[in-house]
Short mmCIF file of C-alpha atoms in Angstrom, two decimals:
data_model
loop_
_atom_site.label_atom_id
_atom_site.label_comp_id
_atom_site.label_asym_id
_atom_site.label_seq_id
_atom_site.Cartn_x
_atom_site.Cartn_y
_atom_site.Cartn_z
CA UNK A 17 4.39 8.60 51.49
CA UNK A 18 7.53 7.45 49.56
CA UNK A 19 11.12 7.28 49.84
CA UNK A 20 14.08 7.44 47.48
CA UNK A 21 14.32 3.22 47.07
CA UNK A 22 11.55 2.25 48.05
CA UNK A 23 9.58 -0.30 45.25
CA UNK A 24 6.23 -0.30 44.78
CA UNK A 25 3.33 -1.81 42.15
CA UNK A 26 1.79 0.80 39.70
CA UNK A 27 -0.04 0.42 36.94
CA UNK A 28 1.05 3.06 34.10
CA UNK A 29 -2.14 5.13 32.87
CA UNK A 30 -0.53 7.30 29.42
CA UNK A 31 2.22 8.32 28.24
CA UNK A 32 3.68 12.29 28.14
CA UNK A 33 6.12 14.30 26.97
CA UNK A 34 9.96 12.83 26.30
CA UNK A 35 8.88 9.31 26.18
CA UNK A 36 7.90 9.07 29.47
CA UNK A 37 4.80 7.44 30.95
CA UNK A 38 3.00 8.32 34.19
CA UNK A 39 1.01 6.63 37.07
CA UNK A 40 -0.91 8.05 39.74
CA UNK A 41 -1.04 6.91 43.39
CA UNK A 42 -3.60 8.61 45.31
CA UNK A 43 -3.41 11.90 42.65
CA UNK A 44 0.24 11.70 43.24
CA UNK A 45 2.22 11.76 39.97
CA UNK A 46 5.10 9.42 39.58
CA UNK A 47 6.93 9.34 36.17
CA UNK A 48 8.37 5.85 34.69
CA UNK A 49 10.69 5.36 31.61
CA UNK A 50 10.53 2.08 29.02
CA UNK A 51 6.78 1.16 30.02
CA UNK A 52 3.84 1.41 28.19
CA UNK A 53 0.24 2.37 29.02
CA UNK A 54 -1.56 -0.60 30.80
CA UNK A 55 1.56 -2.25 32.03
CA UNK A 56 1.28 -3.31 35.82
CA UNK A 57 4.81 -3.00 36.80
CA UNK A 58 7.04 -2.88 40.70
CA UNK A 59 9.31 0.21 39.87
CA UNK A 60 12.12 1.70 42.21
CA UNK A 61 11.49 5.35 43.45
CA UNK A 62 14.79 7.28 41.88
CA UNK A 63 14.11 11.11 42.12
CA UNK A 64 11.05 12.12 45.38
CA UNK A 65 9.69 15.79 44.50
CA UNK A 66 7.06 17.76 45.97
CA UNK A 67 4.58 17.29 43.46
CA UNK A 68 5.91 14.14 41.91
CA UNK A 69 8.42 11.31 41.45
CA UNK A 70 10.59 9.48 39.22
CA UNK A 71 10.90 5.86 38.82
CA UNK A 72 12.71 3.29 37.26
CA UNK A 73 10.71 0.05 36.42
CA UNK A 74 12.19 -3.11 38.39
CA UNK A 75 9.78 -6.03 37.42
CA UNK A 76 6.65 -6.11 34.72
CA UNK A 77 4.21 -8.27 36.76
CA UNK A 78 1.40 -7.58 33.58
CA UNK A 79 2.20 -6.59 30.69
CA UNK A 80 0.08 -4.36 28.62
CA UNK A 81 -2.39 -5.67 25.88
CA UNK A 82 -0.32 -2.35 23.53
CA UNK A 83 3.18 -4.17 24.18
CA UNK A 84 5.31 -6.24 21.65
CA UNK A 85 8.82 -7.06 21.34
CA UNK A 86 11.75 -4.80 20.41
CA UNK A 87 13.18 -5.43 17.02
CA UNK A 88 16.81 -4.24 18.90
CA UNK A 89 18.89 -5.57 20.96
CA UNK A 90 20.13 -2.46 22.36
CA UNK A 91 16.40 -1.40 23.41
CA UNK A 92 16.24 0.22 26.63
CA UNK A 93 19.80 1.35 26.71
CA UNK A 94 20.31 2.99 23.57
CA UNK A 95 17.35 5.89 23.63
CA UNK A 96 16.84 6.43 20.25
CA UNK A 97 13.70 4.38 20.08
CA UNK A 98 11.71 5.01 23.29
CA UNK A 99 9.16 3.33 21.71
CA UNK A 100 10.09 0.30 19.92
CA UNK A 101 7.63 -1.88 22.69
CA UNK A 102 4.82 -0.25 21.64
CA UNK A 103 2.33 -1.18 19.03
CA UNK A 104 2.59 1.04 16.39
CA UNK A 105 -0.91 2.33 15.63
CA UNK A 106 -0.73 2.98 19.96
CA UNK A 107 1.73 5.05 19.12
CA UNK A 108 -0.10 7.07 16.35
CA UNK A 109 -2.69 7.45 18.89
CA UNK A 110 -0.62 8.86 21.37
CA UNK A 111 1.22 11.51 18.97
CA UNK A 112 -2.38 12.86 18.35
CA UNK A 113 -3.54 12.45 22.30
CA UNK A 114 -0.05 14.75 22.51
CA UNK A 115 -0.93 17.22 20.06
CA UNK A 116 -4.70 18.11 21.78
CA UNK A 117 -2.90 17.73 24.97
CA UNK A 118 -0.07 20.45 24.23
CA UNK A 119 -3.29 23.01 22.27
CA UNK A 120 -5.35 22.43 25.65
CA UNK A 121 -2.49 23.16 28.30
CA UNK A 122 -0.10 25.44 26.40
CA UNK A 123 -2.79 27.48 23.82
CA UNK A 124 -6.23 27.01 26.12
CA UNK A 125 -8.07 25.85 23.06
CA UNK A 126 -11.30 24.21 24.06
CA UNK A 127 -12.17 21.54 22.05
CA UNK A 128 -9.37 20.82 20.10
CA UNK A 129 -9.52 17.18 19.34
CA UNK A 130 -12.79 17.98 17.02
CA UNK A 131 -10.06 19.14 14.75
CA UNK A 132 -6.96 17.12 15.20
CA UNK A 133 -7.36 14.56 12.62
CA UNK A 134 -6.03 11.01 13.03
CA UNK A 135 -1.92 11.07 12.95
CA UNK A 136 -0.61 10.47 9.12
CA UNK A 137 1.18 7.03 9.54
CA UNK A 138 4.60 6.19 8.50
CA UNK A 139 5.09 3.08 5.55
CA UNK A 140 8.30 2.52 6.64
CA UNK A 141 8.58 1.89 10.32
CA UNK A 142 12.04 0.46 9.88
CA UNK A 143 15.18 1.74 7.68
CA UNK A 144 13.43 4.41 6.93
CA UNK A 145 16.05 7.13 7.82
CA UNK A 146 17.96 9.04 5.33
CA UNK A 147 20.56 9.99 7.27
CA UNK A 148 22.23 9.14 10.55
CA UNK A 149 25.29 10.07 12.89
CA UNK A 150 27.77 7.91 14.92
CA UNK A 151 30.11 9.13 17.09
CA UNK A 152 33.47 7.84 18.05
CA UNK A 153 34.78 7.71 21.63
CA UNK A 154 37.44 6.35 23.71
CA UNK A 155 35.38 5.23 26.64
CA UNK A 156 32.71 2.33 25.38
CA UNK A 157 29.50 1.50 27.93
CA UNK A 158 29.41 -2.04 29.12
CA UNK A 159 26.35 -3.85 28.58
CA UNK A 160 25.49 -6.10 31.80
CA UNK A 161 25.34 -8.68 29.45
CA UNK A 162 29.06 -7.72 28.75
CA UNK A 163 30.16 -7.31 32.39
CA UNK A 164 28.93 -11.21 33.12
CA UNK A 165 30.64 -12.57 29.63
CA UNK A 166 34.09 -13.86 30.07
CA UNK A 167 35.13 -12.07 26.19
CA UNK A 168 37.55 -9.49 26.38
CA UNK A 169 35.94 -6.11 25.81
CA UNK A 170 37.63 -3.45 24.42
CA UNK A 171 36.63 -0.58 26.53
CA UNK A 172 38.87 2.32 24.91
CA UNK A 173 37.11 2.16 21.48
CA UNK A 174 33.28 2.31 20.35
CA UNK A 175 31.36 3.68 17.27
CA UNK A 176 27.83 4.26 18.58
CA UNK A 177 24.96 6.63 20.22
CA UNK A 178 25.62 8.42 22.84
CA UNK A 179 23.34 7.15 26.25
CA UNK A 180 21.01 9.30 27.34
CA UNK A 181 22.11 11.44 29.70
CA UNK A 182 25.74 10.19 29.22
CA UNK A 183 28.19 12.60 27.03
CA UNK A 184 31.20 10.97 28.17
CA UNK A 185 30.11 7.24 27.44
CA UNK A 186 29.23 6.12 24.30
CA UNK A 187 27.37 2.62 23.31
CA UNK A 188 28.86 0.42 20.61
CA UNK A 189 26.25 -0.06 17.68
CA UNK A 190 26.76 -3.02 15.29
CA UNK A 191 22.89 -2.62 14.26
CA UNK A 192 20.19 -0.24 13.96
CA UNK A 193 16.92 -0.94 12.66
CA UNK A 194 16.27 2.76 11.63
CA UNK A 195 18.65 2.83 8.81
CA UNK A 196 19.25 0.89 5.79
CA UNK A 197 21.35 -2.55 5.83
CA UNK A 198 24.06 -0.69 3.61
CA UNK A 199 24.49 1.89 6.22
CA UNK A 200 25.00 -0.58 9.11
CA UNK A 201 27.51 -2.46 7.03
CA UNK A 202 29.17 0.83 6.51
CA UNK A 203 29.28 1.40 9.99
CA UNK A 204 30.61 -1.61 10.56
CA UNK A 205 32.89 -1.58 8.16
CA UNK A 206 34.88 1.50 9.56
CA UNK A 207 34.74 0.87 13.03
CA UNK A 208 37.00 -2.39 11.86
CA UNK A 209 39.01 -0.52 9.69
CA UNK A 210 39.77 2.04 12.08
CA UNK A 211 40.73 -0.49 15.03
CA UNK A 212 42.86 -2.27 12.89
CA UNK A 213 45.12 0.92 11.95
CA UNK A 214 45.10 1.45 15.35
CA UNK A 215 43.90 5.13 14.67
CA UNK A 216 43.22 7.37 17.68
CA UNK A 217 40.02 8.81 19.03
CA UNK A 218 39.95 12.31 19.59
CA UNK A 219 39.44 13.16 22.90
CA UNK A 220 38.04 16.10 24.93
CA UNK A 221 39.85 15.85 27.80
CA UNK A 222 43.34 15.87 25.94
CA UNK A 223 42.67 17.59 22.76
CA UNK A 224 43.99 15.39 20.77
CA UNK A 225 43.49 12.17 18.50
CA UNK A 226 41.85 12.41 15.35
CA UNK A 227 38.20 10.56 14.88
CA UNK A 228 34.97 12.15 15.69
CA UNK A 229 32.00 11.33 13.68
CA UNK A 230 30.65 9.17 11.07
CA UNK A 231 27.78 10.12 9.21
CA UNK A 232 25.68 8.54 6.49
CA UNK A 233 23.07 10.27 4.43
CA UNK A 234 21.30 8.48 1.80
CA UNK A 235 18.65 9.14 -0.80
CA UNK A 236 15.81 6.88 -0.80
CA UNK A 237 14.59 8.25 -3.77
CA UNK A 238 17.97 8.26 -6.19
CA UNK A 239 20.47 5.41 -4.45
CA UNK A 240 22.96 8.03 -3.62
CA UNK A 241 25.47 7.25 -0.87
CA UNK A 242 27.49 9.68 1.46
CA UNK A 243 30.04 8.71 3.86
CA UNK A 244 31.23 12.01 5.79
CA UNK A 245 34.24 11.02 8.44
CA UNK A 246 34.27 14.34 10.35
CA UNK A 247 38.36 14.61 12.23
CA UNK A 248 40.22 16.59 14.54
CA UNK A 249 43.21 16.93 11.87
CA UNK A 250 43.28 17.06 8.23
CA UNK A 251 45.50 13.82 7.22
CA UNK A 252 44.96 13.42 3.58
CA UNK A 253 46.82 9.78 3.73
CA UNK A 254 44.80 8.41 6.21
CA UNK A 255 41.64 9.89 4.63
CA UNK A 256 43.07 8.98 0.69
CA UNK A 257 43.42 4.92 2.37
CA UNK A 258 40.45 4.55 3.90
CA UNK A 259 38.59 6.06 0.88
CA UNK A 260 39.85 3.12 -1.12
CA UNK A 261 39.58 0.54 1.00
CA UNK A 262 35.35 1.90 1.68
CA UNK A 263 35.11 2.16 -1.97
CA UNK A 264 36.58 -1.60 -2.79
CA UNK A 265 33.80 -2.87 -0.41
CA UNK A 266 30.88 -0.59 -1.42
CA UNK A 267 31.71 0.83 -5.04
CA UNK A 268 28.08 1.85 -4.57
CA UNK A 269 28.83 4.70 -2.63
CA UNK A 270 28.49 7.98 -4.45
CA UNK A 271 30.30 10.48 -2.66
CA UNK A 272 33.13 10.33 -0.02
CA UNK A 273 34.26 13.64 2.65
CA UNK A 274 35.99 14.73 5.37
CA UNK A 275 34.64 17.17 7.80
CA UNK A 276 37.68 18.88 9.86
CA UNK A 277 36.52 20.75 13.08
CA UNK A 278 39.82 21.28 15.31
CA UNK A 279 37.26 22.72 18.27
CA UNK A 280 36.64 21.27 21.46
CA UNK A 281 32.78 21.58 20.80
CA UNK A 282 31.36 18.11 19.70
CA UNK A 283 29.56 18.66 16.85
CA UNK A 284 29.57 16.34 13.50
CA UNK A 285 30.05 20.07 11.26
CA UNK A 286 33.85 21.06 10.45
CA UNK A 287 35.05 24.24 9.97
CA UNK A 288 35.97 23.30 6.04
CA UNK A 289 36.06 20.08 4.45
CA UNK A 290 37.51 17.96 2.00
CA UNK A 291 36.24 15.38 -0.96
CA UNK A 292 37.44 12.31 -1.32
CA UNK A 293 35.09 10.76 -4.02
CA UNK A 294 32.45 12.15 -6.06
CA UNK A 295 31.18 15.85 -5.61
CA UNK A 296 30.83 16.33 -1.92
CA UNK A 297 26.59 16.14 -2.30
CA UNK A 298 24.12 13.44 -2.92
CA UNK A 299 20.60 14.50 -4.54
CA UNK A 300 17.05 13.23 -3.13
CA UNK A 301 13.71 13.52 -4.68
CA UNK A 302 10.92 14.73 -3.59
CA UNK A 303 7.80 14.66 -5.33
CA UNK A 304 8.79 15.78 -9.39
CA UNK A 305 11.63 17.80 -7.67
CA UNK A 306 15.77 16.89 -7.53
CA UNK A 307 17.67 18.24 -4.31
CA UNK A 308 21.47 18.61 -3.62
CA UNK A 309 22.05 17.83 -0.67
CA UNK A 310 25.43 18.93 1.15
CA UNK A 311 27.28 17.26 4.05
CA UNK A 312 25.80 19.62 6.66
CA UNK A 313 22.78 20.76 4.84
CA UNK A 314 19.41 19.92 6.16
CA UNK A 315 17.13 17.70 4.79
CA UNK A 316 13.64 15.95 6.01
CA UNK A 317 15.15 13.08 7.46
CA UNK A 318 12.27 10.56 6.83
CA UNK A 319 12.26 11.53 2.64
CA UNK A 320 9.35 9.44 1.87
CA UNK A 321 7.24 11.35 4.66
CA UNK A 322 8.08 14.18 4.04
CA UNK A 323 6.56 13.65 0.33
CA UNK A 324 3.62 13.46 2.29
CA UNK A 325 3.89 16.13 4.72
CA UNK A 326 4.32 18.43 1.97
CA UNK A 327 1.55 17.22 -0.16
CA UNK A 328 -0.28 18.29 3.01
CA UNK A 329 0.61 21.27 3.13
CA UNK A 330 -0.54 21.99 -0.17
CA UNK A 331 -3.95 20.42 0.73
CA UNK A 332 -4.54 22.69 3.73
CA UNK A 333 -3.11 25.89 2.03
CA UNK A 334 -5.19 25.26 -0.51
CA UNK A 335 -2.99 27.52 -3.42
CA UNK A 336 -4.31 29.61 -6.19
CA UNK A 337 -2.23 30.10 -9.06
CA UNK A 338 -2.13 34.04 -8.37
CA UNK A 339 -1.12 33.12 -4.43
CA UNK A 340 1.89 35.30 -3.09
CA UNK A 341 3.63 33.02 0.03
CA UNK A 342 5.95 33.96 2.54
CA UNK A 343 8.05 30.88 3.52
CA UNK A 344 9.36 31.71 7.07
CA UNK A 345 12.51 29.54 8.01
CA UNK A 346 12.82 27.96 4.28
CA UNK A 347 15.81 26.56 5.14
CA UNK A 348 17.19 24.56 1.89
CA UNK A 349 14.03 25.82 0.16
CA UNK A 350 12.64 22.72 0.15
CA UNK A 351 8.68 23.60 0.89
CA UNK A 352 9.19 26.61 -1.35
CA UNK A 353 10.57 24.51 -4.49
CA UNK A 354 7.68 21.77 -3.32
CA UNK A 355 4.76 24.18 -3.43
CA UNK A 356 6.19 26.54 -6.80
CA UNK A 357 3.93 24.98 -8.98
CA UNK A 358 0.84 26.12 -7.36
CA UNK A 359 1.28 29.64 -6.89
CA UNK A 360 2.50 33.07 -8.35
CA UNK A 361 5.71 33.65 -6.22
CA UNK A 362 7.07 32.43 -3.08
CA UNK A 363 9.69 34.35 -0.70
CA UNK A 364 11.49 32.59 1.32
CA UNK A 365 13.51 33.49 4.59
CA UNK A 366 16.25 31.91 6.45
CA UNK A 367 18.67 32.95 8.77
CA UNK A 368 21.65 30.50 7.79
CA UNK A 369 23.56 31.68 4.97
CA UNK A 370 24.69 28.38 3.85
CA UNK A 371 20.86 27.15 3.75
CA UNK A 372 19.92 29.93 1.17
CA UNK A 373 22.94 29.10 -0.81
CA UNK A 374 21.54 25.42 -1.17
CA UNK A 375 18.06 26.83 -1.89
CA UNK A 376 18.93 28.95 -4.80
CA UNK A 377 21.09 25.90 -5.97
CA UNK A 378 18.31 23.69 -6.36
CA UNK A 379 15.79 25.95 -7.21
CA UNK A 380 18.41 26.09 -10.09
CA UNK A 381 18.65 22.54 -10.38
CA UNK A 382 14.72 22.06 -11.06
CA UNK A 383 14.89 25.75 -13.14
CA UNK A 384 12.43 27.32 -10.81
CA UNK A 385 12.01 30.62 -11.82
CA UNK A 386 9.23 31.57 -9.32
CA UNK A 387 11.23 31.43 -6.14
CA UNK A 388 13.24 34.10 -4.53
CA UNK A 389 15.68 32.98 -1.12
CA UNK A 390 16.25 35.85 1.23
CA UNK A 391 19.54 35.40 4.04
CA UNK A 392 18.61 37.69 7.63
CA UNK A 393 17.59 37.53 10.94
CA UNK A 394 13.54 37.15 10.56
CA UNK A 395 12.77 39.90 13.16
CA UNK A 396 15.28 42.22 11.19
CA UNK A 397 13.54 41.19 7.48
CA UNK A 398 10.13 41.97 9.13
CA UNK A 399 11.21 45.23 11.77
CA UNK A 400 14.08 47.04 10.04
CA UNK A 401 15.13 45.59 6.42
CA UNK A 402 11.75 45.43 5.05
CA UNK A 403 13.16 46.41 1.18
CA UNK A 404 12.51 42.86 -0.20
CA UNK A 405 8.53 43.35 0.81
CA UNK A 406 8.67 46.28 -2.19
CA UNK A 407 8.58 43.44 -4.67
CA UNK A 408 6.03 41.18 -2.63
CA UNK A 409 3.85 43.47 -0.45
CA UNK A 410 1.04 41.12 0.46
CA UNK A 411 1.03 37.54 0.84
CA UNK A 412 -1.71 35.56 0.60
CA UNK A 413 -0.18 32.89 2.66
CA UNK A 414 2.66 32.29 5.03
CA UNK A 415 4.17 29.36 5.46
CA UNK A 416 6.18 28.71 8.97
CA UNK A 417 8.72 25.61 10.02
CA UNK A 418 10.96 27.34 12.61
CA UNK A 419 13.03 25.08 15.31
CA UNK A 420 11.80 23.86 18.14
CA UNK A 421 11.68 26.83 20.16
CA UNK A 422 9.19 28.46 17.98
CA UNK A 423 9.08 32.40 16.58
CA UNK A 424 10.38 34.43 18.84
CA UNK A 425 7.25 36.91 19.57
CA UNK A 426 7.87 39.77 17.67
CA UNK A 427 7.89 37.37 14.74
CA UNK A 428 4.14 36.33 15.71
CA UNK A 429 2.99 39.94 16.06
CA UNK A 430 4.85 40.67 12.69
CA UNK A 431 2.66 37.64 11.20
CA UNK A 432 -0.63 39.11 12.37
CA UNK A 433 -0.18 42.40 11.21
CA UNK A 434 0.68 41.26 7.82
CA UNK A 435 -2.83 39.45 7.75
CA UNK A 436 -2.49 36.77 5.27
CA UNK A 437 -5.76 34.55 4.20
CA UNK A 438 -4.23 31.21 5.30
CA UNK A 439 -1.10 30.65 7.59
CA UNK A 440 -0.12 27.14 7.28
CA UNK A 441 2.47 26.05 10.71
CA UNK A 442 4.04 23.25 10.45
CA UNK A 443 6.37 22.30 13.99
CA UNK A 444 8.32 19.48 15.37
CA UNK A 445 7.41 20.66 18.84
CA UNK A 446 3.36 20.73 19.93
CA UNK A 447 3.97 22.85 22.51
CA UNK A 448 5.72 25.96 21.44
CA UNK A 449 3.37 25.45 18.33
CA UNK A 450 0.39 26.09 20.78
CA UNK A 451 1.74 28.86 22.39
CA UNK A 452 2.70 30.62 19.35
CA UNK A 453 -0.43 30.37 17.69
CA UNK A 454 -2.18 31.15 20.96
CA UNK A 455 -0.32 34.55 20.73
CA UNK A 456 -0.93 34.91 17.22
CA UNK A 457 -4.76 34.75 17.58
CA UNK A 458 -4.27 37.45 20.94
CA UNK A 459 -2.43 40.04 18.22
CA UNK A 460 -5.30 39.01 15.71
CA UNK A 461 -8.55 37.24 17.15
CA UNK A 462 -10.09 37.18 13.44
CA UNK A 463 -8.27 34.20 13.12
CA UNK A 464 -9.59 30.49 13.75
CA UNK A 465 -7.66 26.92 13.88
CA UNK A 466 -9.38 25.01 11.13
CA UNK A 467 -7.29 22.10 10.64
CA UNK A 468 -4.81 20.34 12.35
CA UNK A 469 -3.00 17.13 11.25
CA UNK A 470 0.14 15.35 13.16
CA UNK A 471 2.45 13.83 10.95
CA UNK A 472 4.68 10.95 12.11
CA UNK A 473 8.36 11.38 10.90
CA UNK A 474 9.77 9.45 13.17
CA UNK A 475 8.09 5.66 14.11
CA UNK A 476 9.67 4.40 17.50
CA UNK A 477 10.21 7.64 18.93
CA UNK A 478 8.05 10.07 20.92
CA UNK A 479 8.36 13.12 18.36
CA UNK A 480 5.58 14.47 16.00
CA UNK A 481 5.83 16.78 13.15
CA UNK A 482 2.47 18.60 13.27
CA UNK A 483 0.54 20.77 10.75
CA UNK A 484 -1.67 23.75 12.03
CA UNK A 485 -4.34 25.78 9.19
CA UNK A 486 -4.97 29.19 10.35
CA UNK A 487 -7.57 31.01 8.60
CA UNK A 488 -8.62 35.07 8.49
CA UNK A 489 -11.95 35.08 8.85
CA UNK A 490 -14.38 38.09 8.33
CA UNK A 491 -14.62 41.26 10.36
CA UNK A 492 -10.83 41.55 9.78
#
């Protein structure tokens, strides 16, 4: 029926997973990146499978009535923002049609979307990121635009995002519309410093050169500033310099550090670091509570949501003040120290050493004396080490936030033997949500969804932080 470049006109029905949108020809699928839903659009077969095809758009020959114009320039190449042409209450619309979607396929729920309430909107949709992550590399992407302009490009130097797709290219940024004005001048800022000094990029292929990443973390809440320059070397002169010069243009910045990781891996974490300026953290707050927050720790990166994806929490678990809760993958402790007000105790668990080290800190910082912060494998705590369950035998409630894969399924079947009241899942991933709590309710059918609410962290993008109330119900 088709061929790899062949063009056709399709006109895109919804969106799905990754950004993507589909259109059917005849029941036959064919997937299509940067439209939206109700665009009629001539779009270049790419990829011909069995069952369905993928499809770059060529032409928009009507565009949809949910359309509107990118705020960014780099729209459409970049890929942070797979959304940015879509109008934004569309897009709250979608998250939710996403969330029944992933509890109908993945979980089998019938009826779902009787219980999926409307998707929590974001006030910011711009700047409203708290932190963000540049990397450096020696081999720039040329814009068309650029390829067609007679300006001398220099090719061998760019401070961007990486495209998607593309680990060896990455795409110059001068703006971005998700974080604040400050932190684009900063990033602006270096990338001209560092040309200037002619300072080398380190590079993969050679191992060798000596910039990586920038990152900029902010708190909304408090003003702090934190520049983190992550290197291949430790060069205390170059990093002493370039702290002053930073600070002479932006004496508001708080706190000033170098990450050093001498691996090949590209990752924006060094193996040890060094301060600059200031104390090596910034704090954020959340709610009546102060956080420290470290160059690699992890925070909410949307702070002013997360206020309210907390508070929501604490409306579906609906505490008592003699509630025991479990808080699986506490991470920083930041749910824990959110909800200690409400309840007896909390326990939290973590498997990242440094993330319990942070949580104890700031339950510290904000004297909490109710909160405990447990370091382990979560399988382990609930299988083999069970000695900390001496002190805090029964929950009443369990909180859970574990990465996007989801608990691994003894961690489930742990979960519903405990038998709390209320289990209160909150995910960044629909679909392994589903599945896990589809499991859960196979190990323990005495448990019902009662609530669900999607929460939107991040406006312009696809992803959806989603809330899940699980309650035991007689007969248990």
């Amino acid at each position: 029926m088709f061929q790899v470049g062949s063009e056709i006109e399709i006109k895109i029905e919804k969106t799905v997973f990754e950004g993507k949108s589909i259109a059917r020809v005849n029941g036959f699928v064919i997937f299509v990146r940067n439209v939206v839903p109700g665009d009629v659009v001539r779009v270049k077969i790419m990829k011909l499978k069995k069952s369905y095809a993928e499809a770059e758009p060529v032409e928009i020959i009507q565009k949809s009535n949910l359309r509107v114009e990118p705020r960014c320039k780099f729209f459409g190449v970049c890929g942070g923002c797979k959304w940015q042409n879509l109008e934004y209450n569309a897009q709250l619309e979608f998250k939710r049609d996403h969330v029944i979607e992933s509890f109908e396929r993945i979980g089998g729920f019938k009826g779902i979307d009787k219980i999926v309430l409307k998707t929590l909107p974001s006030d910011e949709i711009f700047f409203y990121r708290n932190k963000i992550e540049f990397s450096f590399s020696d081999q720039r992407w040329i814009l068309d635009d650029e390829i067609k302009s007679s300006a001398k490009i220099d090719k061998n130097f760019a401070l961007g995002f990486h495209l998607p797709d593309r680990f060896d290219k990455v795409l110059d940024i001068d703006e971005c519309f998700l974080q604040s004005e400050l932190s684009n001048q900063i990033l602006n800022f270096t990338r001209d410093y560092f040309k200037s000094k002619n300072i080398p990029i380190y590079s993969t292929e050679r191992n060798e050169g000596y910039l990586r990443f920038l990152t900029i973390r902010e708190g909304k809440n408090t003003g702090d500033v934190m520049v983190n320059l992550v290197t291949f070397e430790d060069n205390a002169e170059i990093m002493s310099e370039f702290t002053n010069s930073l600070l002479s243009k932006f004496p508001s910045i708080t706190t000033i550090v170098n990450n050093i990781n001498t691996r090949k891996a590209q990752i924006a974490v060094g193996e040890y670091e060094r301060v600059y300026h200031g104390d090596g953290t910034i704090t954020e707050k959340l709610g009546d509570y102060i956080f420290q927050i470290s160059s690699n720790s992890f925070f909410q990166t949307n702070t002013r949501q997360a206020e309210k994806l907390y508070k929501k929490i604490v409306e579906f678990a609906n505490f008592k003040s003699d509630d025991v809760v479990y808080d699986f993958y506490s991470g920083t402790g930041t749910i824990s120290i959110f909800i200690s007000s409400f309840v007896r105790n909390v326990v939290g668990l973590e498997l990242v050493e440094s993330a319990v080290e942070d949580a104890w800190r700031n339950a510290e910082l904000n004297r909490i004396k109710n909160c405990r912060f447990i370091a382990g494998d979560l399988r382990e705590k609930l299988y083999t080490d069970k000695s900390w369950m001496r002190e805090f035998p029964k929950p009443n409630v369990i909180i859970i936030d574990p990465p996007r894969s989801g608990m691994h399924p003894d961690v489930v079947k742990a979960v519903a033997r405990i038998k709390p009241e209320r289990i209160v899942y909150v995910s960044c991933n629909p679909t392994t949500q589903a599945r896990d709590i589809k499991l859960l309710i196979e190990y323990e059918p005495n448990y019902a969804i009662e609530l669900i609410q999607p929460v939107d962290m991040f406006p312009h993008t696809y992803h959806i932080e989603n809330i899940a109330l699980l309650k035991l119900h007689r007969g248990s």
